[in-house]
PDB file of C-alpha atoms in Angstrom:
ATOM      1  CA  MET A  26      19.279   0.888   3.121  1.00  0.00           C
ATOM      2  CA  LEU A  27      15.696  -1.860   3.233  1.00  0.00           C
ATOM      3  CA  MET A  28      13.623  -0.367   4.975  1.00  0.00           C
ATOM      4  CA  CYS A  29      10.942  -2.461   7.193  1.00  0.00           C
ATOM      5  CA  ARG A  30       8.285  -1.220   5.212  1.00  0.00           C
ATOM      6  CA  ASP A  31      10.075  -2.214   2.233  1.00  0.00           C
ATOM      7  CA  LEU A  32      10.388  -5.878   2.960  1.00  0.00           C
ATOM      8  CA  ALA A  33       6.586  -5.710   4.269  1.00  0.00           C
ATOM      9  CA  VAL A  34       5.979  -4.764   0.582  1.00  0.00           C
ATOM     10  CA  ILE A  35       7.480  -7.816  -1.183  1.00  0.00           C
ATOM     11  CA  ALA A  36       7.688 -10.351   1.497  1.00  0.00           C
ATOM     12  CA  SER A  37       5.526 -13.045  -0.472  1.00  0.00           C
ATOM     13  CA  ASP A  38       8.520 -12.684  -3.417  1.00  0.00           C
ATOM     14  CA  TYR A  39      10.302 -12.744  -0.909  1.00  0.00           C
ATOM     15  CA  ILE A  40       8.526 -16.170   0.389  1.00  0.00           C
ATOM     16  CA  ASP A  41       7.426 -17.784  -3.359  1.00  0.00           C
ATOM     17  CA  GLY A  42      11.314 -16.697  -3.899  1.00  0.00           C
ATOM     18  CA  GLU A  43      10.478 -14.568  -6.502  1.00  0.00           C
ATOM     19  CA  LEU A  44      12.971 -12.173  -5.929  1.00  0.00           C
ATOM     20  CA  THR A  45      16.954 -11.602  -7.247  1.00  0.00           C
ATOM     21  CA  GLY A  46      19.601 -13.353  -5.931  1.00  0.00           C
ATOM     22  CA  ARG A  47      20.547  -9.120  -4.412  1.00  0.00           C
ATOM     23  CA  GLN A  48      17.194  -8.495  -2.573  1.00  0.00           C
ATOM     24  CA  ASN A  49      17.325 -11.789  -2.200  1.00  0.00           C
ATOM     25  CA  LEU A  50      20.231 -10.294   0.414  1.00  0.00           C
ATOM     26  CA  SER A  51      19.078  -8.017   0.955  1.00  0.00           C
ATOM     27  CA  VAL A  52      16.025  -8.858   3.202  1.00  0.00           C
ATOM     28  CA  LYS A  53      18.395 -11.760   4.896  1.00  0.00           C
ATOM     29  CA  MET A  54      20.337  -9.322   6.102  1.00  0.00           C
ATOM     30  CA  HIS A  55      17.535  -6.798   7.227  1.00  0.00           C
ATOM     31  CA  LEU A  56      16.106 -10.330   8.863  1.00  0.00           C
ATOM     32  CA  MET A  57      19.118 -10.611  10.987  1.00  0.00           C
ATOM     33  CA  MET A  58      18.348  -7.349  12.783  1.00  0.00           C
ATOM     34  CA  CYS A  59      14.772  -7.117  12.933  1.00  0.00           C
ATOM     35  CA  LYS A  60      13.302  -9.680  15.029  1.00  0.00           C
ATOM     36  CA  ALA A  61       9.155  -7.512  14.081  1.00  0.00           C
ATOM     37  CA  CYS A  62      10.318  -8.178  10.288  1.00  0.00           C
ATOM     38  CA  ARG A  63      11.054 -12.655  11.496  1.00  0.00           C
ATOM     39  CA  THR A  64       7.472 -12.020  12.543  1.00  0.00           C
ATOM     40  CA  PHE A  65       5.933 -10.237  10.149  1.00  0.00           C
ATOM     41  CA  ILE A  66       7.507 -12.685   7.798  1.00  0.00           C
ATOM     42  CA  GLY A  67       6.445 -15.817   9.815  1.00  0.00           C
ATOM     43  CA  ASN A  68       2.974 -14.984   9.990  1.00  0.00           C
ATOM     44  CA  LEU A  69       2.252 -14.596   6.767  1.00  0.00           C
ATOM     45  CA  ARG A  70       4.945 -17.721   5.950  1.00  0.00           C
ATOM     46  CA  ALA A  71       1.916 -18.703   8.438  1.00  0.00           C
ATOM     47  CA  SER A  72      -0.749 -17.119   6.675  1.00  0.00           C
ATOM     48  CA  THR A  73      -0.235 -18.659   3.061  1.00  0.00           C
ATOM     49  CA  GLU A  74       0.277 -22.163   4.493  1.00  0.00           C
ATOM     50  CA  LEU A  75      -3.165 -21.582   6.558  1.00  0.00           C
ATOM     51  CA  MET A  76      -4.518 -20.955   3.100  1.00  0.00           C
ATOM     52  CA  GLN A  77      -3.189 -23.961   1.265  1.00  0.00           C
ATOM     53  CA  ALA A  78      -4.995 -26.188   4.274  1.00  0.00           C
ATOM     54  CA  HIS A  79      -7.253 -24.676   3.724  1.00  0.00           C
ATOM     55  CA  SER A  80      -9.873 -26.738   0.951  1.00  0.00           C
ATOM     56  CA  SER A  81     -11.907 -23.285  -0.354  1.00  0.00           C
ATOM     57  CA  GLY A  82     -14.980 -22.801  -2.850  1.00  0.00           C
ATOM     58  CA  HIS A  83     -16.521 -25.714  -1.399  1.00  0.00           C
ATOM     59  CA  PRO A  84     -19.478 -25.342  -3.818  1.00  0.00           C
ATOM     60  CA  ASN A  85     -22.770 -25.917  -1.877  1.00  0.00           C
ATOM     61  CA  GLU A  86     -24.415 -30.195  -2.212  1.00  0.00           C
ATOM     62  CA  ASP A  87     -26.826 -28.225  -3.701  1.00  0.00           C
ATOM     63  CA  LEU A  88     -25.064 -27.482  -6.846  1.00  0.00           C
ATOM     64  CA  LEU A  89     -22.929 -30.683  -7.451  1.00  0.00           C
ATOM     65  CA  ARG A  90     -26.196 -32.879  -7.717  1.00  0.00           C
ATOM     66  CA  ARG A  91     -27.841 -30.222 -10.236  1.00  0.00           C
ATOM     67  CA  ILE A  92     -23.865 -30.901 -12.646  1.00  0.00           C
ATOM     68  CA  ASP A  93     -24.382 -34.527 -11.063  1.00  0.00           C
ATOM     69  CA  GLN A  94     -27.723 -34.535 -13.073  1.00  0.00           C
ATOM     70  CA  GLN A  95     -27.152 -32.264 -15.711  1.00  0.00           C
ATOM     71  CA  VAL A  96     -24.376 -34.591 -16.903  1.00  0.00           C
ATOM     72  CA  ALA A  97     -25.565 -38.230 -16.322  1.00  0.00           C
ATOM     73  CA  GLU A  98     -28.747 -37.211 -18.818  1.00  0.00           C
ATOM     74  CA  ALA A  99     -26.248 -35.543 -20.737  1.00  0.00           C
ATOM     75  CA  LEU A 100     -24.241 -38.721 -21.764  1.00  0.00           C
ATOM     76  CA  ARG A 101     -27.175 -40.940 -21.613  1.00  0.00           C
ATOM     77  CA  THR A 102     -28.271 -38.286 -24.590  1.00  0.00           C
ATOM     78  CA  ARG A 103     -25.563 -39.324 -26.441  1.00  0.00           C
ATOM     79  CA  LYS A 104     -24.667 -43.158 -25.423  1.00  0.00           C
ATOM     80  CA  SER A 105     -28.286 -43.092 -27.165  1.00  0.00           C
ATOM     81  CA  ARG A 106     -27.080 -41.632 -29.992  1.00  0.00           C
ATOM     82  CA  SER A 107     -23.838 -43.393 -30.680  1.00  0.00           C
ATOM     83  CA  GLY A 108     -26.587 -45.813 -30.190  1.00  0.00           C
ATOM     84  CA  ASP A 109     -28.519 -44.439 -32.903  1.00  0.00           C
ATOM     85  CA  GLN A 110     -25.614 -44.281 -35.447  1.00  0.00           C
ATOM     86  CA  GLU A 111     -24.494 -47.271 -35.253  1.00  0.00           C
TER      87      GLU A 111
ATOM     88  CA  MET B  25      -8.098 -33.016  -2.465  1.00  0.00           C
ATOM     89  CA  PRO B  26      -7.628 -35.563  -3.708  1.00  0.00           C
ATOM     90  CA  VAL B  27      -3.788 -35.484  -5.055  1.00  0.00           C
ATOM     91  CA  ARG B  28      -4.009 -37.193  -8.617  1.00  0.00           C
ATOM     92  CA  ASP B  29      -0.804 -38.228 -10.478  1.00  0.00           C
ATOM     93  CA  GLY B  30      -0.912 -41.603 -11.528  1.00  0.00           C
ATOM     94  CA  SER B  31      -4.249 -42.278 -12.129  1.00  0.00           C
ATOM     95  CA  GLU B  32      -5.437 -38.892 -13.836  1.00  0.00           C
ATOM     96  CA  GLN B  33      -4.155 -40.944 -16.549  1.00  0.00           C
ATOM     97  CA  ASP B  34      -6.547 -43.302 -14.601  1.00  0.00           C
ATOM     98  CA  LEU B  35      -8.993 -41.008 -15.086  1.00  0.00           C
ATOM     99  CA  ILE B  36      -9.400 -39.310 -18.140  1.00  0.00           C
ATOM    100  CA  MET B  37      -9.555 -42.658 -19.621  1.00  0.00           C
ATOM    101  CA  LEU B  38     -13.075 -43.014 -17.786  1.00  0.00           C
ATOM    102  CA  LEU B  39     -14.004 -39.941 -18.815  1.00  0.00           C
ATOM    103  CA  LYS B  40     -13.314 -40.231 -22.501  1.00  0.00           C
ATOM    104  CA  ALA B  41     -15.353 -44.265 -22.062  1.00  0.00           C
ATOM    105  CA  GLN B  42     -18.322 -42.014 -20.307  1.00  0.00           C
ATOM    106  CA  ASP B  43     -18.143 -43.374 -17.401  1.00  0.00           C
ATOM    107  CA  ASP B  44     -21.204 -42.034 -15.393  1.00  0.00           C
ATOM    108  CA  GLN B  45     -19.061 -43.032 -11.681  1.00  0.00           C
ATOM    109  CA  ALA B  46     -15.648 -41.582 -13.266  1.00  0.00           C
ATOM    110  CA  PHE B  47     -18.139 -37.791 -13.557  1.00  0.00           C
ATOM    111  CA  HIS B  48     -19.571 -37.663 -10.242  1.00  0.00           C
ATOM    112  CA  GLU B  49     -15.156 -38.178  -9.360  1.00  0.00           C
ATOM    113  CA  ALA B  50     -14.846 -35.569 -11.482  1.00  0.00           C
ATOM    114  CA  VAL B  51     -17.214 -33.512 -10.872  1.00  0.00           C
ATOM    115  CA  SER B  52     -16.514 -32.947  -6.887  1.00  0.00           C
ATOM    116  CA  THR B  53     -13.599 -32.890  -7.465  1.00  0.00           C
ATOM    117  CA  TYR B  54     -12.822 -29.996  -9.963  1.00  0.00           C
ATOM    118  CA  THR B  55     -15.837 -28.358  -9.704  1.00  0.00           C
ATOM    119  CA  PRO B  56     -14.410 -26.143  -6.451  1.00  0.00           C
ATOM    120  CA  GLY B  57     -11.558 -25.448  -8.784  1.00  0.00           C
ATOM    121  CA  MET B  58     -13.837 -23.869 -11.916  1.00  0.00           C
ATOM    122  CA  LEU B  59     -15.792 -21.856  -9.239  1.00  0.00           C
ATOM    123  CA  ALA B  60     -13.227 -20.266  -8.271  1.00  0.00           C
ATOM    124  CA  VAL B  61     -12.096 -19.289 -11.900  1.00  0.00           C
ATOM    125  CA  ALA B  62     -15.710 -18.279 -12.775  1.00  0.00           C
ATOM    126  CA  ARG B  63     -16.198 -15.826 -10.395  1.00  0.00           C
ATOM    127  CA  PHE B  64     -13.138 -13.551 -10.652  1.00  0.00           C
ATOM    128  CA  TYR B  65     -15.343 -13.057 -13.870  1.00  0.00           C
ATOM    129  CA  LEU B  66     -18.359 -12.996 -12.899  1.00  0.00           C
ATOM    130  CA  ASP B  67     -21.033 -13.037 -10.902  1.00  0.00           C
ATOM    131  CA  PRO B  68     -21.996 -15.970  -8.225  1.00  0.00           C
ATOM    132  CA  SER B  69     -24.826 -16.795  -9.848  1.00  0.00           C
ATOM    133  CA  THR B  70     -23.820 -16.782 -13.223  1.00  0.00           C
ATOM    134  CA  ALA B  71     -20.966 -18.155 -11.970  1.00  0.00           C
ATOM    135  CA  GLU B  72     -22.193 -21.435 -11.492  1.00  0.00           C
ATOM    136  CA  GLU B  73     -24.625 -21.629 -14.250  1.00  0.00           C
ATOM    137  CA  VAL B  74     -21.411 -21.416 -16.408  1.00  0.00           C
ATOM    138  CA  VAL B  75     -19.926 -24.336 -14.029  1.00  0.00           C
ATOM    139  CA  GLN B  76     -22.950 -25.992 -14.574  1.00  0.00           C
ATOM    140  CA  ASP B  77     -22.631 -25.531 -18.906  1.00  0.00           C
ATOM    141  CA  CYS B  78     -19.125 -26.276 -18.981  1.00  0.00           C
ATOM    142  CA  TRP B  79     -20.027 -29.617 -17.450  1.00  0.00           C
ATOM    143  CA  VAL B  80     -21.883 -30.339 -19.836  1.00  0.00           C
ATOM    144  CA  THR B  81     -20.430 -29.488 -22.982  1.00  0.00           C
ATOM    145  CA  VAL B  82     -17.147 -31.339 -21.083  1.00  0.00           C
ATOM    146  CA  VAL B  83     -19.143 -35.352 -21.923  1.00  0.00           C
ATOM    147  CA  ASP B  84     -18.861 -34.283 -25.523  1.00  0.00           C
ATOM    148  CA  ALA B  85     -15.072 -32.797 -25.583  1.00  0.00           C
ATOM    149  CA  ILE B  86     -14.060 -34.667 -23.854  1.00  0.00           C
ATOM    150  CA  GLY B  87     -12.985 -36.930 -26.086  1.00  0.00           C
ATOM    151  CA  LYS B  88     -10.967 -34.149 -27.468  1.00  0.00           C
ATOM    152  CA  PHE B  89      -8.546 -34.008 -24.996  1.00  0.00           C
ATOM    153  CA  GLU B  90      -4.600 -34.757 -25.476  1.00  0.00           C
ATOM    154  CA  GLY B  91      -3.042 -34.766 -22.605  1.00  0.00           C
ATOM    155  CA  ARG B  92      -0.711 -31.627 -23.552  1.00  0.00           C
ATOM    156  CA  SER B  93      -1.757 -29.528 -19.979  1.00  0.00           C
ATOM    157  CA  GLY B  94      -3.623 -30.958 -16.870  1.00  0.00           C
ATOM    158  CA  LEU B  95      -6.721 -31.895 -16.919  1.00  0.00           C
ATOM    159  CA  LYS B  96      -7.808 -29.454 -14.076  1.00  0.00           C
ATOM    160  CA  THR B  97      -5.909 -26.868 -16.261  1.00  0.00           C
ATOM    161  CA  TRP B  98      -8.089 -27.943 -19.703  1.00  0.00           C
ATOM    162  CA  LEU B  99     -10.655 -27.789 -17.338  1.00  0.00           C
ATOM    163  CA  HIS B 100     -10.132 -23.902 -16.081  1.00  0.00           C
ATOM    164  CA  ARG B 101      -9.294 -22.258 -18.965  1.00  0.00           C
ATOM    165  CA  ILE B 102     -12.617 -24.199 -20.745  1.00  0.00           C
ATOM    166  CA  VAL B 103     -14.191 -22.067 -17.625  1.00  0.00           C
ATOM    167  CA  ALA B 104     -12.092 -19.241 -18.616  1.00  0.00           C
ATOM    168  CA  ASN B 105     -13.197 -18.872 -22.245  1.00  0.00           C
ATOM    169  CA  ARG B 106     -16.864 -19.173 -21.852  1.00  0.00           C
ATOM    170  CA  CYS B 107     -16.752 -17.039 -18.804  1.00  0.00           C
ATOM    171  CA  LYS B 108     -14.290 -13.943 -21.439  1.00  0.00           C
ATOM    172  CA  ASN B 109     -16.803 -14.843 -24.079  1.00  0.00           C
ATOM    173  CA  LYS B 110     -19.897 -14.128 -21.505  1.00  0.00           C
ATOM    174  CA  LEU B 111     -18.306 -11.128 -20.379  1.00  0.00           C
ATOM    175  CA  ARG B 112     -17.769 -10.105 -24.092  1.00  0.00           C
ATOM    176  CA  SER B 113     -21.427 -10.182 -25.075  1.00  0.00           C
ATOM    177  CA  GLY B 114     -22.281  -8.080 -21.700  1.00  0.00           C
ATOM    178  CA  LYS B 115     -19.830  -6.079 -22.056  1.00  0.00           C
ATOM    179  CA  ARG B 116     -18.952  -6.043 -18.330  1.00  0.00           C
ATOM    180  CA  GLU B 117     -15.323  -5.286 -17.613  1.00  0.00           C
ATOM    181  CA  VAL B 118     -13.215  -6.644 -14.896  1.00  0.00           C
ATOM    182  CA  ALA B 119     -12.148  -3.559 -12.970  1.00  0.00           C
ATOM    183  CA  THR B 120      -8.325  -4.537 -10.062  1.00  0.00           C
ATOM    184  CA  ASP B 121      -6.177  -1.885  -9.340  1.00  0.00           C
ATOM    185  CA  PHE B 122      -3.147  -2.764  -8.985  1.00  0.00           C
ATOM    186  CA  SER B 123      -1.399   0.461  -8.486  1.00  0.00           C
ATOM    187  CA  GLU B 124      -0.755  -0.305  -4.321  1.00  0.00           C
ATOM    188  CA  SER B 125       0.861  -3.692  -2.547  1.00  0.00           C
ATOM    189  CA  LEU B 126       0.339  -2.556   0.416  1.00  0.00           C
ATOM    190  CA  GLU B 127      -2.996  -3.614   2.174  1.00  0.00           C
ATOM    191  CA  PRO B 128      -4.020   0.170   3.578  1.00  0.00           C
ATOM    192  CA  GLU B 129      -4.418  -1.294   7.137  1.00  0.00           C
ATOM    193  CA  LEU B 130      -1.296  -2.497   7.094  1.00  0.00           C
ATOM    194  CA  ALA B 131       1.019   0.295   5.510  1.00  0.00           C
ATOM    195  CA  GLU B 132      -1.152   2.586   8.545  1.00  0.00           C
ATOM    196  CA  ARG B 133       1.083   0.621  10.708  1.00  0.00           C
ATOM    197  CA  PHE B 134       5.006   1.856   9.428  1.00  0.00           C
ATOM    198  CA  ASN B 135       5.883   5.321  10.600  1.00  0.00           C
ATOM    199  CA  ALA B 136       7.567   7.778   7.924  1.00  0.00           C
ATOM    200  CA  THR B 137      10.914   6.508   7.808  1.00  0.00           C
ATOM    201  CA  GLY B 138       9.620   3.441   7.239  1.00  0.00           C
ATOM    202  CA  ARG B 139      10.239   1.491  10.311  1.00  0.00           C
ATOM    203  CA  TRP B 140       7.372  -0.368  11.863  1.00  0.00           C
ATOM    204  CA  ASP B 141       5.206   1.914  13.949  1.00  0.00           C
ATOM    205  CA  VAL B 142       2.749  -0.638  15.419  1.00  0.00           C
ATOM    206  CA  PRO B 143       4.568  -4.356  15.102  1.00  0.00           C
ATOM    207  CA  PRO B 144       3.559  -7.866  14.059  1.00  0.00           C
ATOM    208  CA  ARG B 145       2.686  -8.580  17.631  1.00  0.00           C
ATOM    209  CA  LEU B 146       2.688 -12.755  18.688  1.00  0.00           C
ATOM    210  CA  GLN B 147       3.773 -14.549  16.188  1.00  0.00           C
ATOM    211  CA  PHE B 148       1.825 -17.871  15.033  1.00  0.00           C
ATOM    212  CA  HIS B 149       3.070 -20.091  16.296  1.00  0.00           C
ATOM    213  CA  GLU B 150       1.513 -23.204  15.876  1.00  0.00           C
ATOM    214  CA  SER B 151       1.400 -25.102  12.687  1.00  0.00           C
ATOM    215  CA  ALA B 152      -1.786 -24.658   9.936  1.00  0.00           C
ATOM    216  CA  ASP B 153      -2.704 -28.024  10.471  1.00  0.00           C
ATOM    217  CA  THR B 154      -3.249 -26.903  14.090  1.00  0.00           C
ATOM    218  CA  LEU B 155      -5.052 -23.886  13.337  1.00  0.00           C
ATOM    219  CA  MET B 156      -7.361 -25.495  11.411  1.00  0.00           C
ATOM    220  CA  GLU B 157      -7.979 -27.234  13.719  1.00  0.00           C
ATOM    221  CA  ASN B 158      -9.442 -24.712  15.329  1.00  0.00           C
ATOM    222  CA  GLY B 159     -13.145 -24.239  13.907  1.00  0.00           C
ATOM    223  CA  ALA B 160     -13.754 -20.806  14.781  1.00  0.00           C
ATOM    224  CA  LEU B 161     -11.058 -20.363  12.913  1.00  0.00           C
ATOM    225  CA  SER B 162     -12.266 -22.109  10.234  1.00  0.00           C
ATOM    226  CA  ASP B 163     -14.834 -20.103   9.610  1.00  0.00           C
ATOM    227  CA  CYS B 164     -13.330 -16.852   9.989  1.00  0.00           C
ATOM    228  CA  LEU B 165     -11.718 -18.051   6.960  1.00  0.00           C
ATOM    229  CA  ASP B 166     -13.775 -18.691   5.019  1.00  0.00           C
ATOM    230  CA  LYS B 167     -15.799 -15.643   6.256  1.00  0.00           C
ATOM    231  CA  HIS B 168     -12.996 -13.361   4.907  1.00  0.00           C
ATOM    232  CA  LEU B 169     -12.399 -15.475   2.215  1.00  0.00           C
ATOM    233  CA  SER B 170     -15.704 -14.621   1.089  1.00  0.00           C
ATOM    234  CA  ALA B 171     -15.561 -10.867   2.126  1.00  0.00           C
ATOM    235  CA  LEU B 172     -11.910 -10.482  -0.399  1.00  0.00           C
ATOM    236  CA  PRO B 173     -12.643  -8.824  -3.668  1.00  0.00           C
ATOM    237  CA  GLU B 174     -13.221 -11.563  -6.041  1.00  0.00           C
ATOM    238  CA  THR B 175      -9.995 -11.123  -7.951  1.00  0.00           C
ATOM    239  CA  GLN B 176      -8.056 -11.436  -4.779  1.00  0.00           C
ATOM    240  CA  ARG B 177      -9.869 -14.422  -4.103  1.00  0.00           C
ATOM    241  CA  SER B 178      -9.788 -16.485  -7.188  1.00  0.00           C
ATOM    242  CA  ALA B 179      -5.928 -15.872  -7.274  1.00  0.00           C
ATOM    243  CA  LEU B 180      -5.412 -17.799  -4.213  1.00  0.00           C
ATOM    244  CA  ILE B 181      -7.744 -19.240  -4.379  1.00  0.00           C
ATOM    245  CA  LEU B 182      -6.287 -20.650  -7.344  1.00  0.00           C
ATOM    246  CA  TYR B 183      -2.323 -20.711  -6.603  1.00  0.00           C
ATOM    247  CA  GLU B 184      -2.637 -21.594  -2.978  1.00  0.00           C
ATOM    248  CA  ALA B 185      -5.379 -23.730  -2.389  1.00  0.00           C
ATOM    249  CA  HIS B 186      -5.679 -25.585  -5.786  1.00  0.00           C
ATOM    250  CA  GLN B 187      -1.814 -25.373  -6.221  1.00  0.00           C
ATOM    251  CA  HIS B 188      -1.464 -24.692  -9.931  1.00  0.00           C
ATOM    252  CA  LYS B 189       1.559 -23.022 -11.296  1.00  0.00           C
ATOM    253  CA  SER B 190       2.278 -19.173 -11.583  1.00  0.00           C
ATOM    254  CA  GLU B 191       2.637 -18.815 -14.894  1.00  0.00           C
ATOM    255  CA  ASP B 192      -1.355 -21.477 -15.650  1.00  0.00           C
ATOM    256  CA  VAL B 193      -2.753 -18.502 -12.433  1.00  0.00           C
ATOM    257  CA  CYS B 194      -1.783 -15.722 -15.234  1.00  0.00           C
ATOM    258  CA  ASN B 195      -3.098 -17.187 -18.589  1.00  0.00           C
ATOM    259  CA  ILE B 196      -6.419 -19.015 -16.894  1.00  0.00           C
ATOM    260  CA  LEU B 197      -7.174 -15.546 -15.400  1.00  0.00           C
ATOM    261  CA  ASP B 198      -6.004 -13.094 -18.452  1.00  0.00           C
ATOM    262  CA  VAL B 199      -3.643 -11.489 -15.669  1.00  0.00           C
ATOM    263  CA  SER B 200      -0.091 -10.348 -16.145  1.00  0.00           C
ATOM    264  CA  ALA B 201       2.375 -11.637 -13.551  1.00  0.00           C
ATOM    265  CA  SER B 202       3.288  -8.604 -12.053  1.00  0.00           C
ATOM    266  CA  ASN B 203      -0.321  -8.182 -11.214  1.00  0.00           C
ATOM    267  CA  LEU B 204      -0.862 -11.750 -10.008  1.00  0.00           C
ATOM    268  CA  ARG B 205       2.223 -11.375  -7.170  1.00  0.00           C
ATOM    269  CA  VAL B 206      -0.231  -8.068  -6.326  1.00  0.00           C
ATOM    270  CA  LEU B 207      -3.330  -9.519  -5.662  1.00  0.00           C
ATOM    271  CA  LEU B 208      -1.285 -12.772  -4.146  1.00  0.00           C
ATOM    272  CA  HIS B 209       0.324 -10.764  -2.105  1.00  0.00           C
ATOM    273  CA  ARG B 210      -3.010  -8.456  -1.411  1.00  0.00           C
ATOM    274  CA  ALA B 211      -5.136 -10.905  -0.489  1.00  0.00           C
ATOM    275  CA  ARG B 212      -2.165 -12.705   1.782  1.00  0.00           C
ATOM    276  CA  GLN B 213      -1.704  -9.605   4.422  1.00  0.00           C
ATOM    277  CA  LYS B 214      -5.043  -9.694   4.425  1.00  0.00           C
ATOM    278  CA  ILE B 215      -5.516 -13.371   5.489  1.00  0.00           C
ATOM    279  CA  PHE B 216      -1.876 -12.556   8.241  1.00  0.00           C
ATOM    280  CA  LEU B 217      -4.245  -9.392   9.526  1.00  0.00           C
ATOM    281  CA  MET B 218      -7.922 -12.129   9.953  1.00  0.00           C
ATOM    282  CA  VAL B 219      -5.706 -14.148  11.845  1.00  0.00           C
ATOM    283  CA  GLU B 220      -3.302 -11.838  14.045  1.00  0.00           C
ATOM    284  CA  THR B 221      -6.547  -9.761  14.825  1.00  0.00           C
ATOM    285  CA  PHE B 222      -8.339 -13.828  15.630  1.00  0.00           C
ATOM    286  CA  GLN B 223      -5.440 -14.944  17.794  1.00  0.00           C
ATOM    287  CA  GLU B 224      -5.673 -12.158  19.858  1.00  0.00           C
ATOM    288  CA  THR B 225      -8.911 -11.358  20.457  1.00  0.00           C
ATOM    289  CA  GLY B 226     -10.714 -14.737  19.957  1.00  0.00           C
ATOM    290  CA  GLU B 227     -13.094 -12.686  17.684  1.00  0.00           C
ATOM    291  CA  CYS B 228     -13.141 -12.592  13.452  1.00  0.00           C
TER     292      CYS B 228
END
C-alpha cells in the first residue's frame, strides 16, 4: 500500500503526469482517503505555479547594457567588413 | 516572458538582417534564460562573461541558424556548449547528489510507518498570481531561489519559468531524465517549505 511518505517522493511526477497508469491510480486512491496528502499535493502544485508565475533570474540592468553595447559593436564591425568586401 | 510563437519567425528574420533593435529585444528577452543555463555550470561572474561572449558569437552565427529547434533552445545550447568547454579546460566538475528525492526537512515530517507526523498545516488558498502580488513573498522567493544549489535552480528556472520541455532541459544541462526529476522535485519541495513558513509566520 502506498504510504504518505511514498506519495511525497513521487509527488512531482504525479503533478507532471509522469507516472505509470498503475502508480497514478494508487496515488489517486490514497488521495481519496488522506486529507493531509491532498493538502500537500495542492500546496506543492501551488508552489510550482508560483515558480512559473515568477519570472526569475532577471539579470541586472548593467549586464544587459554591457551586452547591448558589445552586440552593437559586433554588428558595426560585421557591417563594415561586409561593406569592404562589396 | 513574452510568448513569441508566430512572431519568433519575424524576430529571427530581423536578427539575420543584423537589425540593431531586434538584437536589443532578443538580448533582453533571452539573456535571463541563458544566464540560468550558464549558472548551472559556472560561478556567477564567469557565467555573465560567458553569456556576454555568446551574444557576440550569435551576431555571426545567426546566419547559420536553420530553425530546427526554437531560437531559445538554440541559444541555450550555445551557452551550454561554451560552458562545457570552459569546464573541460578548467577541469571543474559539476557535482550533484541525486540519491535523495526528499528534502531532509520534509523527510523528518513522516513517522516510521511512513505516515505524516507533521502534516501540511495550511492550504495555500490563493492562486499563484494573487500570491505573486504580495511583494514580500516575491522577494522571499527571490531570496530562496538564489540560495538553491545551482543545479536545482537552473533546472527549476529552465523547466518552470522558461517552460522548456524536459528533454530539452536534459539536453542543455547534460543530466539524465531521472536526475532531472530529482532536481525538480527537490527544488519544488524547498519552495513549498518556504511558502508554508511564509504563510504561517509572515516571515521569510
